[in-house]
mmCIF file of C-alpha atoms in Angstrom:
data_model
loop_
_atom_site.group_PDB
_atom_site.id
_atom_site.type_symbol
_atom_site.label_atom_id
_atom_site.label_comp_id
_atom_site.label_asym_id
_atom_site.label_seq_id
_atom_site.Cartn_x
_atom_site.Cartn_y
_atom_site.Cartn_z
ATOM 1 C CA MET A 1 -0.065 -0.025 0.109
ATOM 2 C CA THR A 2 0.977 3.466 -0.695
ATOM 3 C CA GLN A 3 1.076 6.103 1.890
ATOM 4 C CA PRO A 4 -1.401 9.024 1.731
ATOM 5 C CA VAL A 5 0.043 12.372 0.438
ATOM 6 C CA ARG A 6 0.644 14.780 3.343
ATOM 7 C CA PRO A 7 -1.614 18.046 2.557
ATOM 8 C CA GLU A 8 1.819 20.098 2.352
ATOM 9 C CA ASP A 9 2.798 17.955 -0.558
ATOM 10 C CA ILE A 10 -0.308 18.535 -2.543
ATOM 11 C CA ARG A 11 0.398 20.099 -5.820
ATOM 12 C CA ALA A 12 -0.604 23.940 -5.881
ATOM 13 C CA SER A 13 -3.043 25.090 -8.588
ATOM 14 C CA ASP A 14 -3.017 28.485 -10.380
ATOM 15 C CA THR A 15 -5.930 29.868 -8.612
ATOM 16 C CA GLU A 16 -4.005 29.119 -5.091
ATOM 17 C CA ARG A 17 -1.061 30.992 -6.479
ATOM 18 C CA GLU A 18 -3.202 33.530 -7.497
ATOM 19 C CA LEU A 19 -4.859 33.714 -3.930
ATOM 20 C CA VAL A 20 -1.214 33.718 -2.576
ATOM 21 C CA GLN A 21 -0.316 36.952 -4.613
ATOM 22 C CA GLN A 22 -3.170 38.880 -3.502
ATOM 23 C CA TRP A 23 -2.277 38.411 -0.040
ATOM 24 C CA LEU A 24 1.171 39.367 -0.810
ATOM 25 C CA GLN A 25 -0.112 42.458 -2.592
ATOM 26 C CA ARG A 26 -2.258 43.403 0.287
ATOM 27 C CA ALA A 27 0.825 42.669 2.842
ATOM 28 C CA HIS A 28 2.974 45.163 0.760
ATOM 29 C CA GLY A 29 0.107 47.606 0.405
ATOM 30 C CA ASP A 30 -0.167 47.433 4.291
ATOM 31 C CA GLY A 31 3.845 47.942 4.499
ATOM 32 C CA SER A 32 4.684 44.568 5.855
ATOM 33 C CA LEU A 33 6.713 43.899 3.118
ATOM 34 C CA ASP A 34 9.192 46.177 1.284
ATOM 35 C CA LEU A 35 9.020 46.170 -2.611
ATOM 36 C CA ALA A 36 12.085 43.915 -2.531
ATOM 37 C CA GLU A 37 10.664 41.201 -0.257
ATOM 38 C CA PHE A 38 7.368 41.233 -2.372
ATOM 39 C CA ASP A 39 9.219 40.810 -5.612
ATOM 40 C CA ALA A 40 11.208 38.084 -4.501
ATOM 41 C CA ARG A 41 8.335 36.446 -2.774
ATOM 42 C CA LEU A 42 6.047 37.072 -5.838
ATOM 43 C CA VAL A 43 8.611 34.925 -8.010
ATOM 44 C CA ARG A 44 8.730 32.203 -5.508
ATOM 45 C CA THR A 45 5.023 32.155 -5.562
ATOM 46 C CA TRP A 46 4.681 31.564 -9.380
ATOM 47 C CA GLN A 47 7.711 28.888 -9.139
ATOM 48 C CA ALA A 48 6.028 26.819 -6.169
ATOM 49 C CA LYS A 49 4.851 23.603 -6.909
ATOM 50 C CA THR A 50 3.143 22.490 -3.562
ATOM 51 C CA ARG A 51 0.801 24.050 -1.173
ATOM 52 C CA GLY A 52 3.503 23.956 1.647
ATOM 53 C CA GLU A 53 5.717 25.853 -0.429
ATOM 54 C CA LEU A 54 3.040 28.467 -0.735
ATOM 55 C CA ALA A 55 2.156 28.450 3.158
ATOM 56 C CA ALA A 56 5.865 29.081 3.559
ATOM 57 C CA LEU A 57 5.541 32.488 1.599
ATOM 58 C CA THR A 58 2.941 33.686 3.690
ATOM 59 C CA ALA A 59 3.516 32.050 7.189
ATOM 60 C CA ASP A 60 5.188 35.215 8.853
ATOM 61 C CA LEU A 61 2.158 37.580 7.366
ATOM 62 C CA PRO A 62 -0.865 38.588 9.113
ATOM 63 C CA SER A 63 -3.490 35.794 9.032
ATOM 64 C CA THR A 64 -6.019 37.609 7.460
ATOM 65 C CA PRO A 65 -6.048 36.726 3.929
ATOM 66 C CA VAL A 66 -7.437 38.614 0.956
ATOM 67 C CA GLN A 67 -10.978 38.591 0.905
ATOM 68 C CA SER A 68 -12.869 39.230 -2.373
ATOM 69 C CA ALA A 69 -12.931 43.033 -2.938
ATOM 70 C CA VAL A 70 -16.739 44.318 -3.087
ATOM 71 C CA VAL A 71 -16.879 47.444 -5.519
ATOM 72 C CA VAL A 72 -19.566 49.606 -4.603
ATOM 73 C CA VAL A 73 -21.218 51.657 -7.515
ATOM 74 C CA PRO A 74 -23.191 54.617 -6.346
ATOM 75 C CA THR A 75 -26.353 55.142 -7.731
ATOM 76 C CA PRO A 76 -26.570 58.308 -9.949
ATOM 77 C CA GLU A 77 -28.699 61.125 -8.935
ATOM 78 C CA PRO A 78 -31.326 62.074 -11.371
ATOM 79 C CA VAL A 79 -30.730 65.221 -13.179
ATOM 80 C CA LYS A 80 -32.666 68.308 -12.962
ATOM 81 C CA SER A 81 -33.925 69.142 -16.045
ATOM 82 C CA SER A 82 -34.747 72.964 -15.853
ATOM 83 C CA GLY A 83 -34.923 72.979 -19.725
ATOM 84 C CA GLY A 84 -32.049 76.044 -19.805
ATOM 85 C CA ARG A 85 -34.387 78.651 -18.913
ATOM 86 C CA LYS A 86 -32.048 80.167 -16.431
ATOM 87 C CA ALA A 87 -29.368 80.098 -18.939
ATOM 88 C CA LEU A 88 -31.200 81.449 -21.771
ATOM 89 C CA ARG A 89 -32.522 84.268 -19.684
ATOM 90 C CA VAL A 90 -28.522 85.070 -18.651
ATOM 91 C CA LEU A 91 -27.818 85.120 -22.380
ATOM 92 C CA THR A 92 -30.913 87.050 -23.624
ATOM 93 C CA THR A 93 -29.719 89.882 -20.972
ATOM 94 C CA ILE A 94 -26.215 89.942 -22.283
ATOM 95 C CA TRP A 95 -27.668 90.222 -25.787
ATOM 96 C CA MET A 96 -29.986 93.405 -24.699
ATOM 97 C CA SER A 97 -26.906 94.777 -22.888
ATOM 98 C CA VAL A 98 -24.577 94.693 -25.815
ATOM 99 C CA SER A 99 -27.043 95.617 -28.290
ATOM 100 C CA ALA A 100 -28.436 98.678 -25.763
ATOM 101 C CA LEU A 101 -24.513 99.724 -25.695
ATOM 102 C CA ASN A 102 -23.851 99.376 -29.461
ATOM 103 C CA PHE A 103 -27.142 101.505 -30.330
ATOM 104 C CA ALA A 104 -25.971 104.066 -27.590
ATOM 105 C CA LEU A 105 -22.703 104.302 -29.267
ATOM 106 C CA TRP A 106 -24.059 104.823 -32.785
ATOM 107 C CA LEU A 107 -26.422 107.208 -31.357
ATOM 108 C CA LEU A 108 -23.643 109.352 -29.915
ATOM 109 C CA VAL A 109 -21.675 109.122 -33.344
ATOM 110 C CA GLY A 110 -24.485 110.310 -35.022
ATOM 111 C CA LEU A 111 -25.236 113.088 -32.722
ATOM 112 C CA LEU A 112 -21.746 114.371 -31.873
ATOM 113 C CA GLY A 113 -19.978 113.187 -35.196
ATOM 114 C CA GLY A 114 -21.066 116.446 -37.322
ATOM 115 C CA GLU A 115 -22.038 114.049 -40.295
ATOM 116 C CA GLY A 116 -25.479 113.180 -39.146
ATOM 117 C CA PHE A 117 -26.731 109.449 -38.838
ATOM 118 C CA VAL A 118 -24.740 107.180 -40.777
ATOM 119 C CA HIS A 119 -25.740 103.577 -41.649
ATOM 120 C CA PRO A 120 -27.187 101.766 -38.638
ATOM 121 C CA TRP A 121 -24.451 99.388 -38.108
ATOM 122 C CA PHE A 122 -25.481 98.249 -34.314
ATOM 123 C CA LEU A 123 -27.874 96.056 -36.376
ATOM 124 C CA TRP A 124 -25.242 94.056 -37.771
ATOM 125 C CA VAL A 125 -24.321 93.039 -34.132
ATOM 126 C CA SER A 126 -27.854 92.677 -32.591
ATOM 127 C CA VAL A 127 -29.829 91.206 -35.377
ATOM 128 C CA PRO A 128 -27.597 87.886 -36.148
ATOM 129 C CA ALA A 129 -27.133 87.041 -32.470
ATOM 130 C CA GLY A 130 -30.988 88.036 -31.639
ATOM 131 C CA ALA A 131 -32.306 85.684 -34.410
ATOM 132 C CA VAL A 132 -30.309 82.937 -33.036
ATOM 133 C CA LEU A 133 -31.338 83.732 -29.628
ATOM 134 C CA GLY A 134 -35.032 83.809 -30.501
ATOM 135 C CA ALA A 135 -34.943 80.632 -32.446
ATOM 136 C CA ILE A 136 -33.502 79.014 -29.268
ATOM 137 C CA TRP A 137 -36.224 80.431 -27.321
ATOM 138 C CA LEU A 138 -38.743 78.998 -29.657
ATOM 139 C CA SER A 139 -37.693 75.658 -29.867
ATOM 140 C CA THR A 140 -37.308 75.332 -26.186
ATOM 141 C CA GLY A 141 -40.743 76.880 -25.860
ATOM 142 C CA MET A 142 -42.213 74.272 -27.949
ATOM 143 C CA SER A 143 -40.562 71.188 -26.530
ATOM 144 C CA ALA A 144 -41.567 72.324 -22.860
ATOM 145 C CA SER A 145 -44.968 72.901 -24.212
ATOM 146 C CA ARG A 146 -45.222 69.095 -25.546
ATOM 147 C CA SER A 147 -43.757 67.529 -22.555
ATOM 148 C CA THR A 148 -46.164 69.253 -20.207
ATOM 149 C CA ARG A 149 -49.094 68.409 -22.550
ATOM 150 C CA PRO A 150 -51.361 65.806 -20.390
ATOM 151 C CA ALA A 151 -51.358 62.389 -22.481
ATOM 152 C CA PRO A 152 -54.461 61.641 -24.619
#
């Protein structure tokens, strides 16, 4: 009859080597092993043939082996959909201020310039930006009215 194999003489699997590697990484992260020791033990981990050789690599480390890490993913908070009304109000205020300033400059140049009122150049500044802003207001107004309408 053959004698039974001792537990420390049983061949180690790759899964067992990975567990020892994680244990060593934890010990290195905690400061129990310096980088040189960690590297040397890691090399011996993957060269180990038996469970006894693996056990010797972790014998002097704290007895809490690596547990599987649980990743907690926070649930996203719902995004408030204000429709951008506040941003549009701010942009409209800026547009009106710039348009009023340009009109005032045109008016002052026309009154004090001596040549009378020249071509209304302030319109080239105000009208294109105002048209784009107006189109945005209309498009958001229509989409807001559609979303608040009750379903038939």
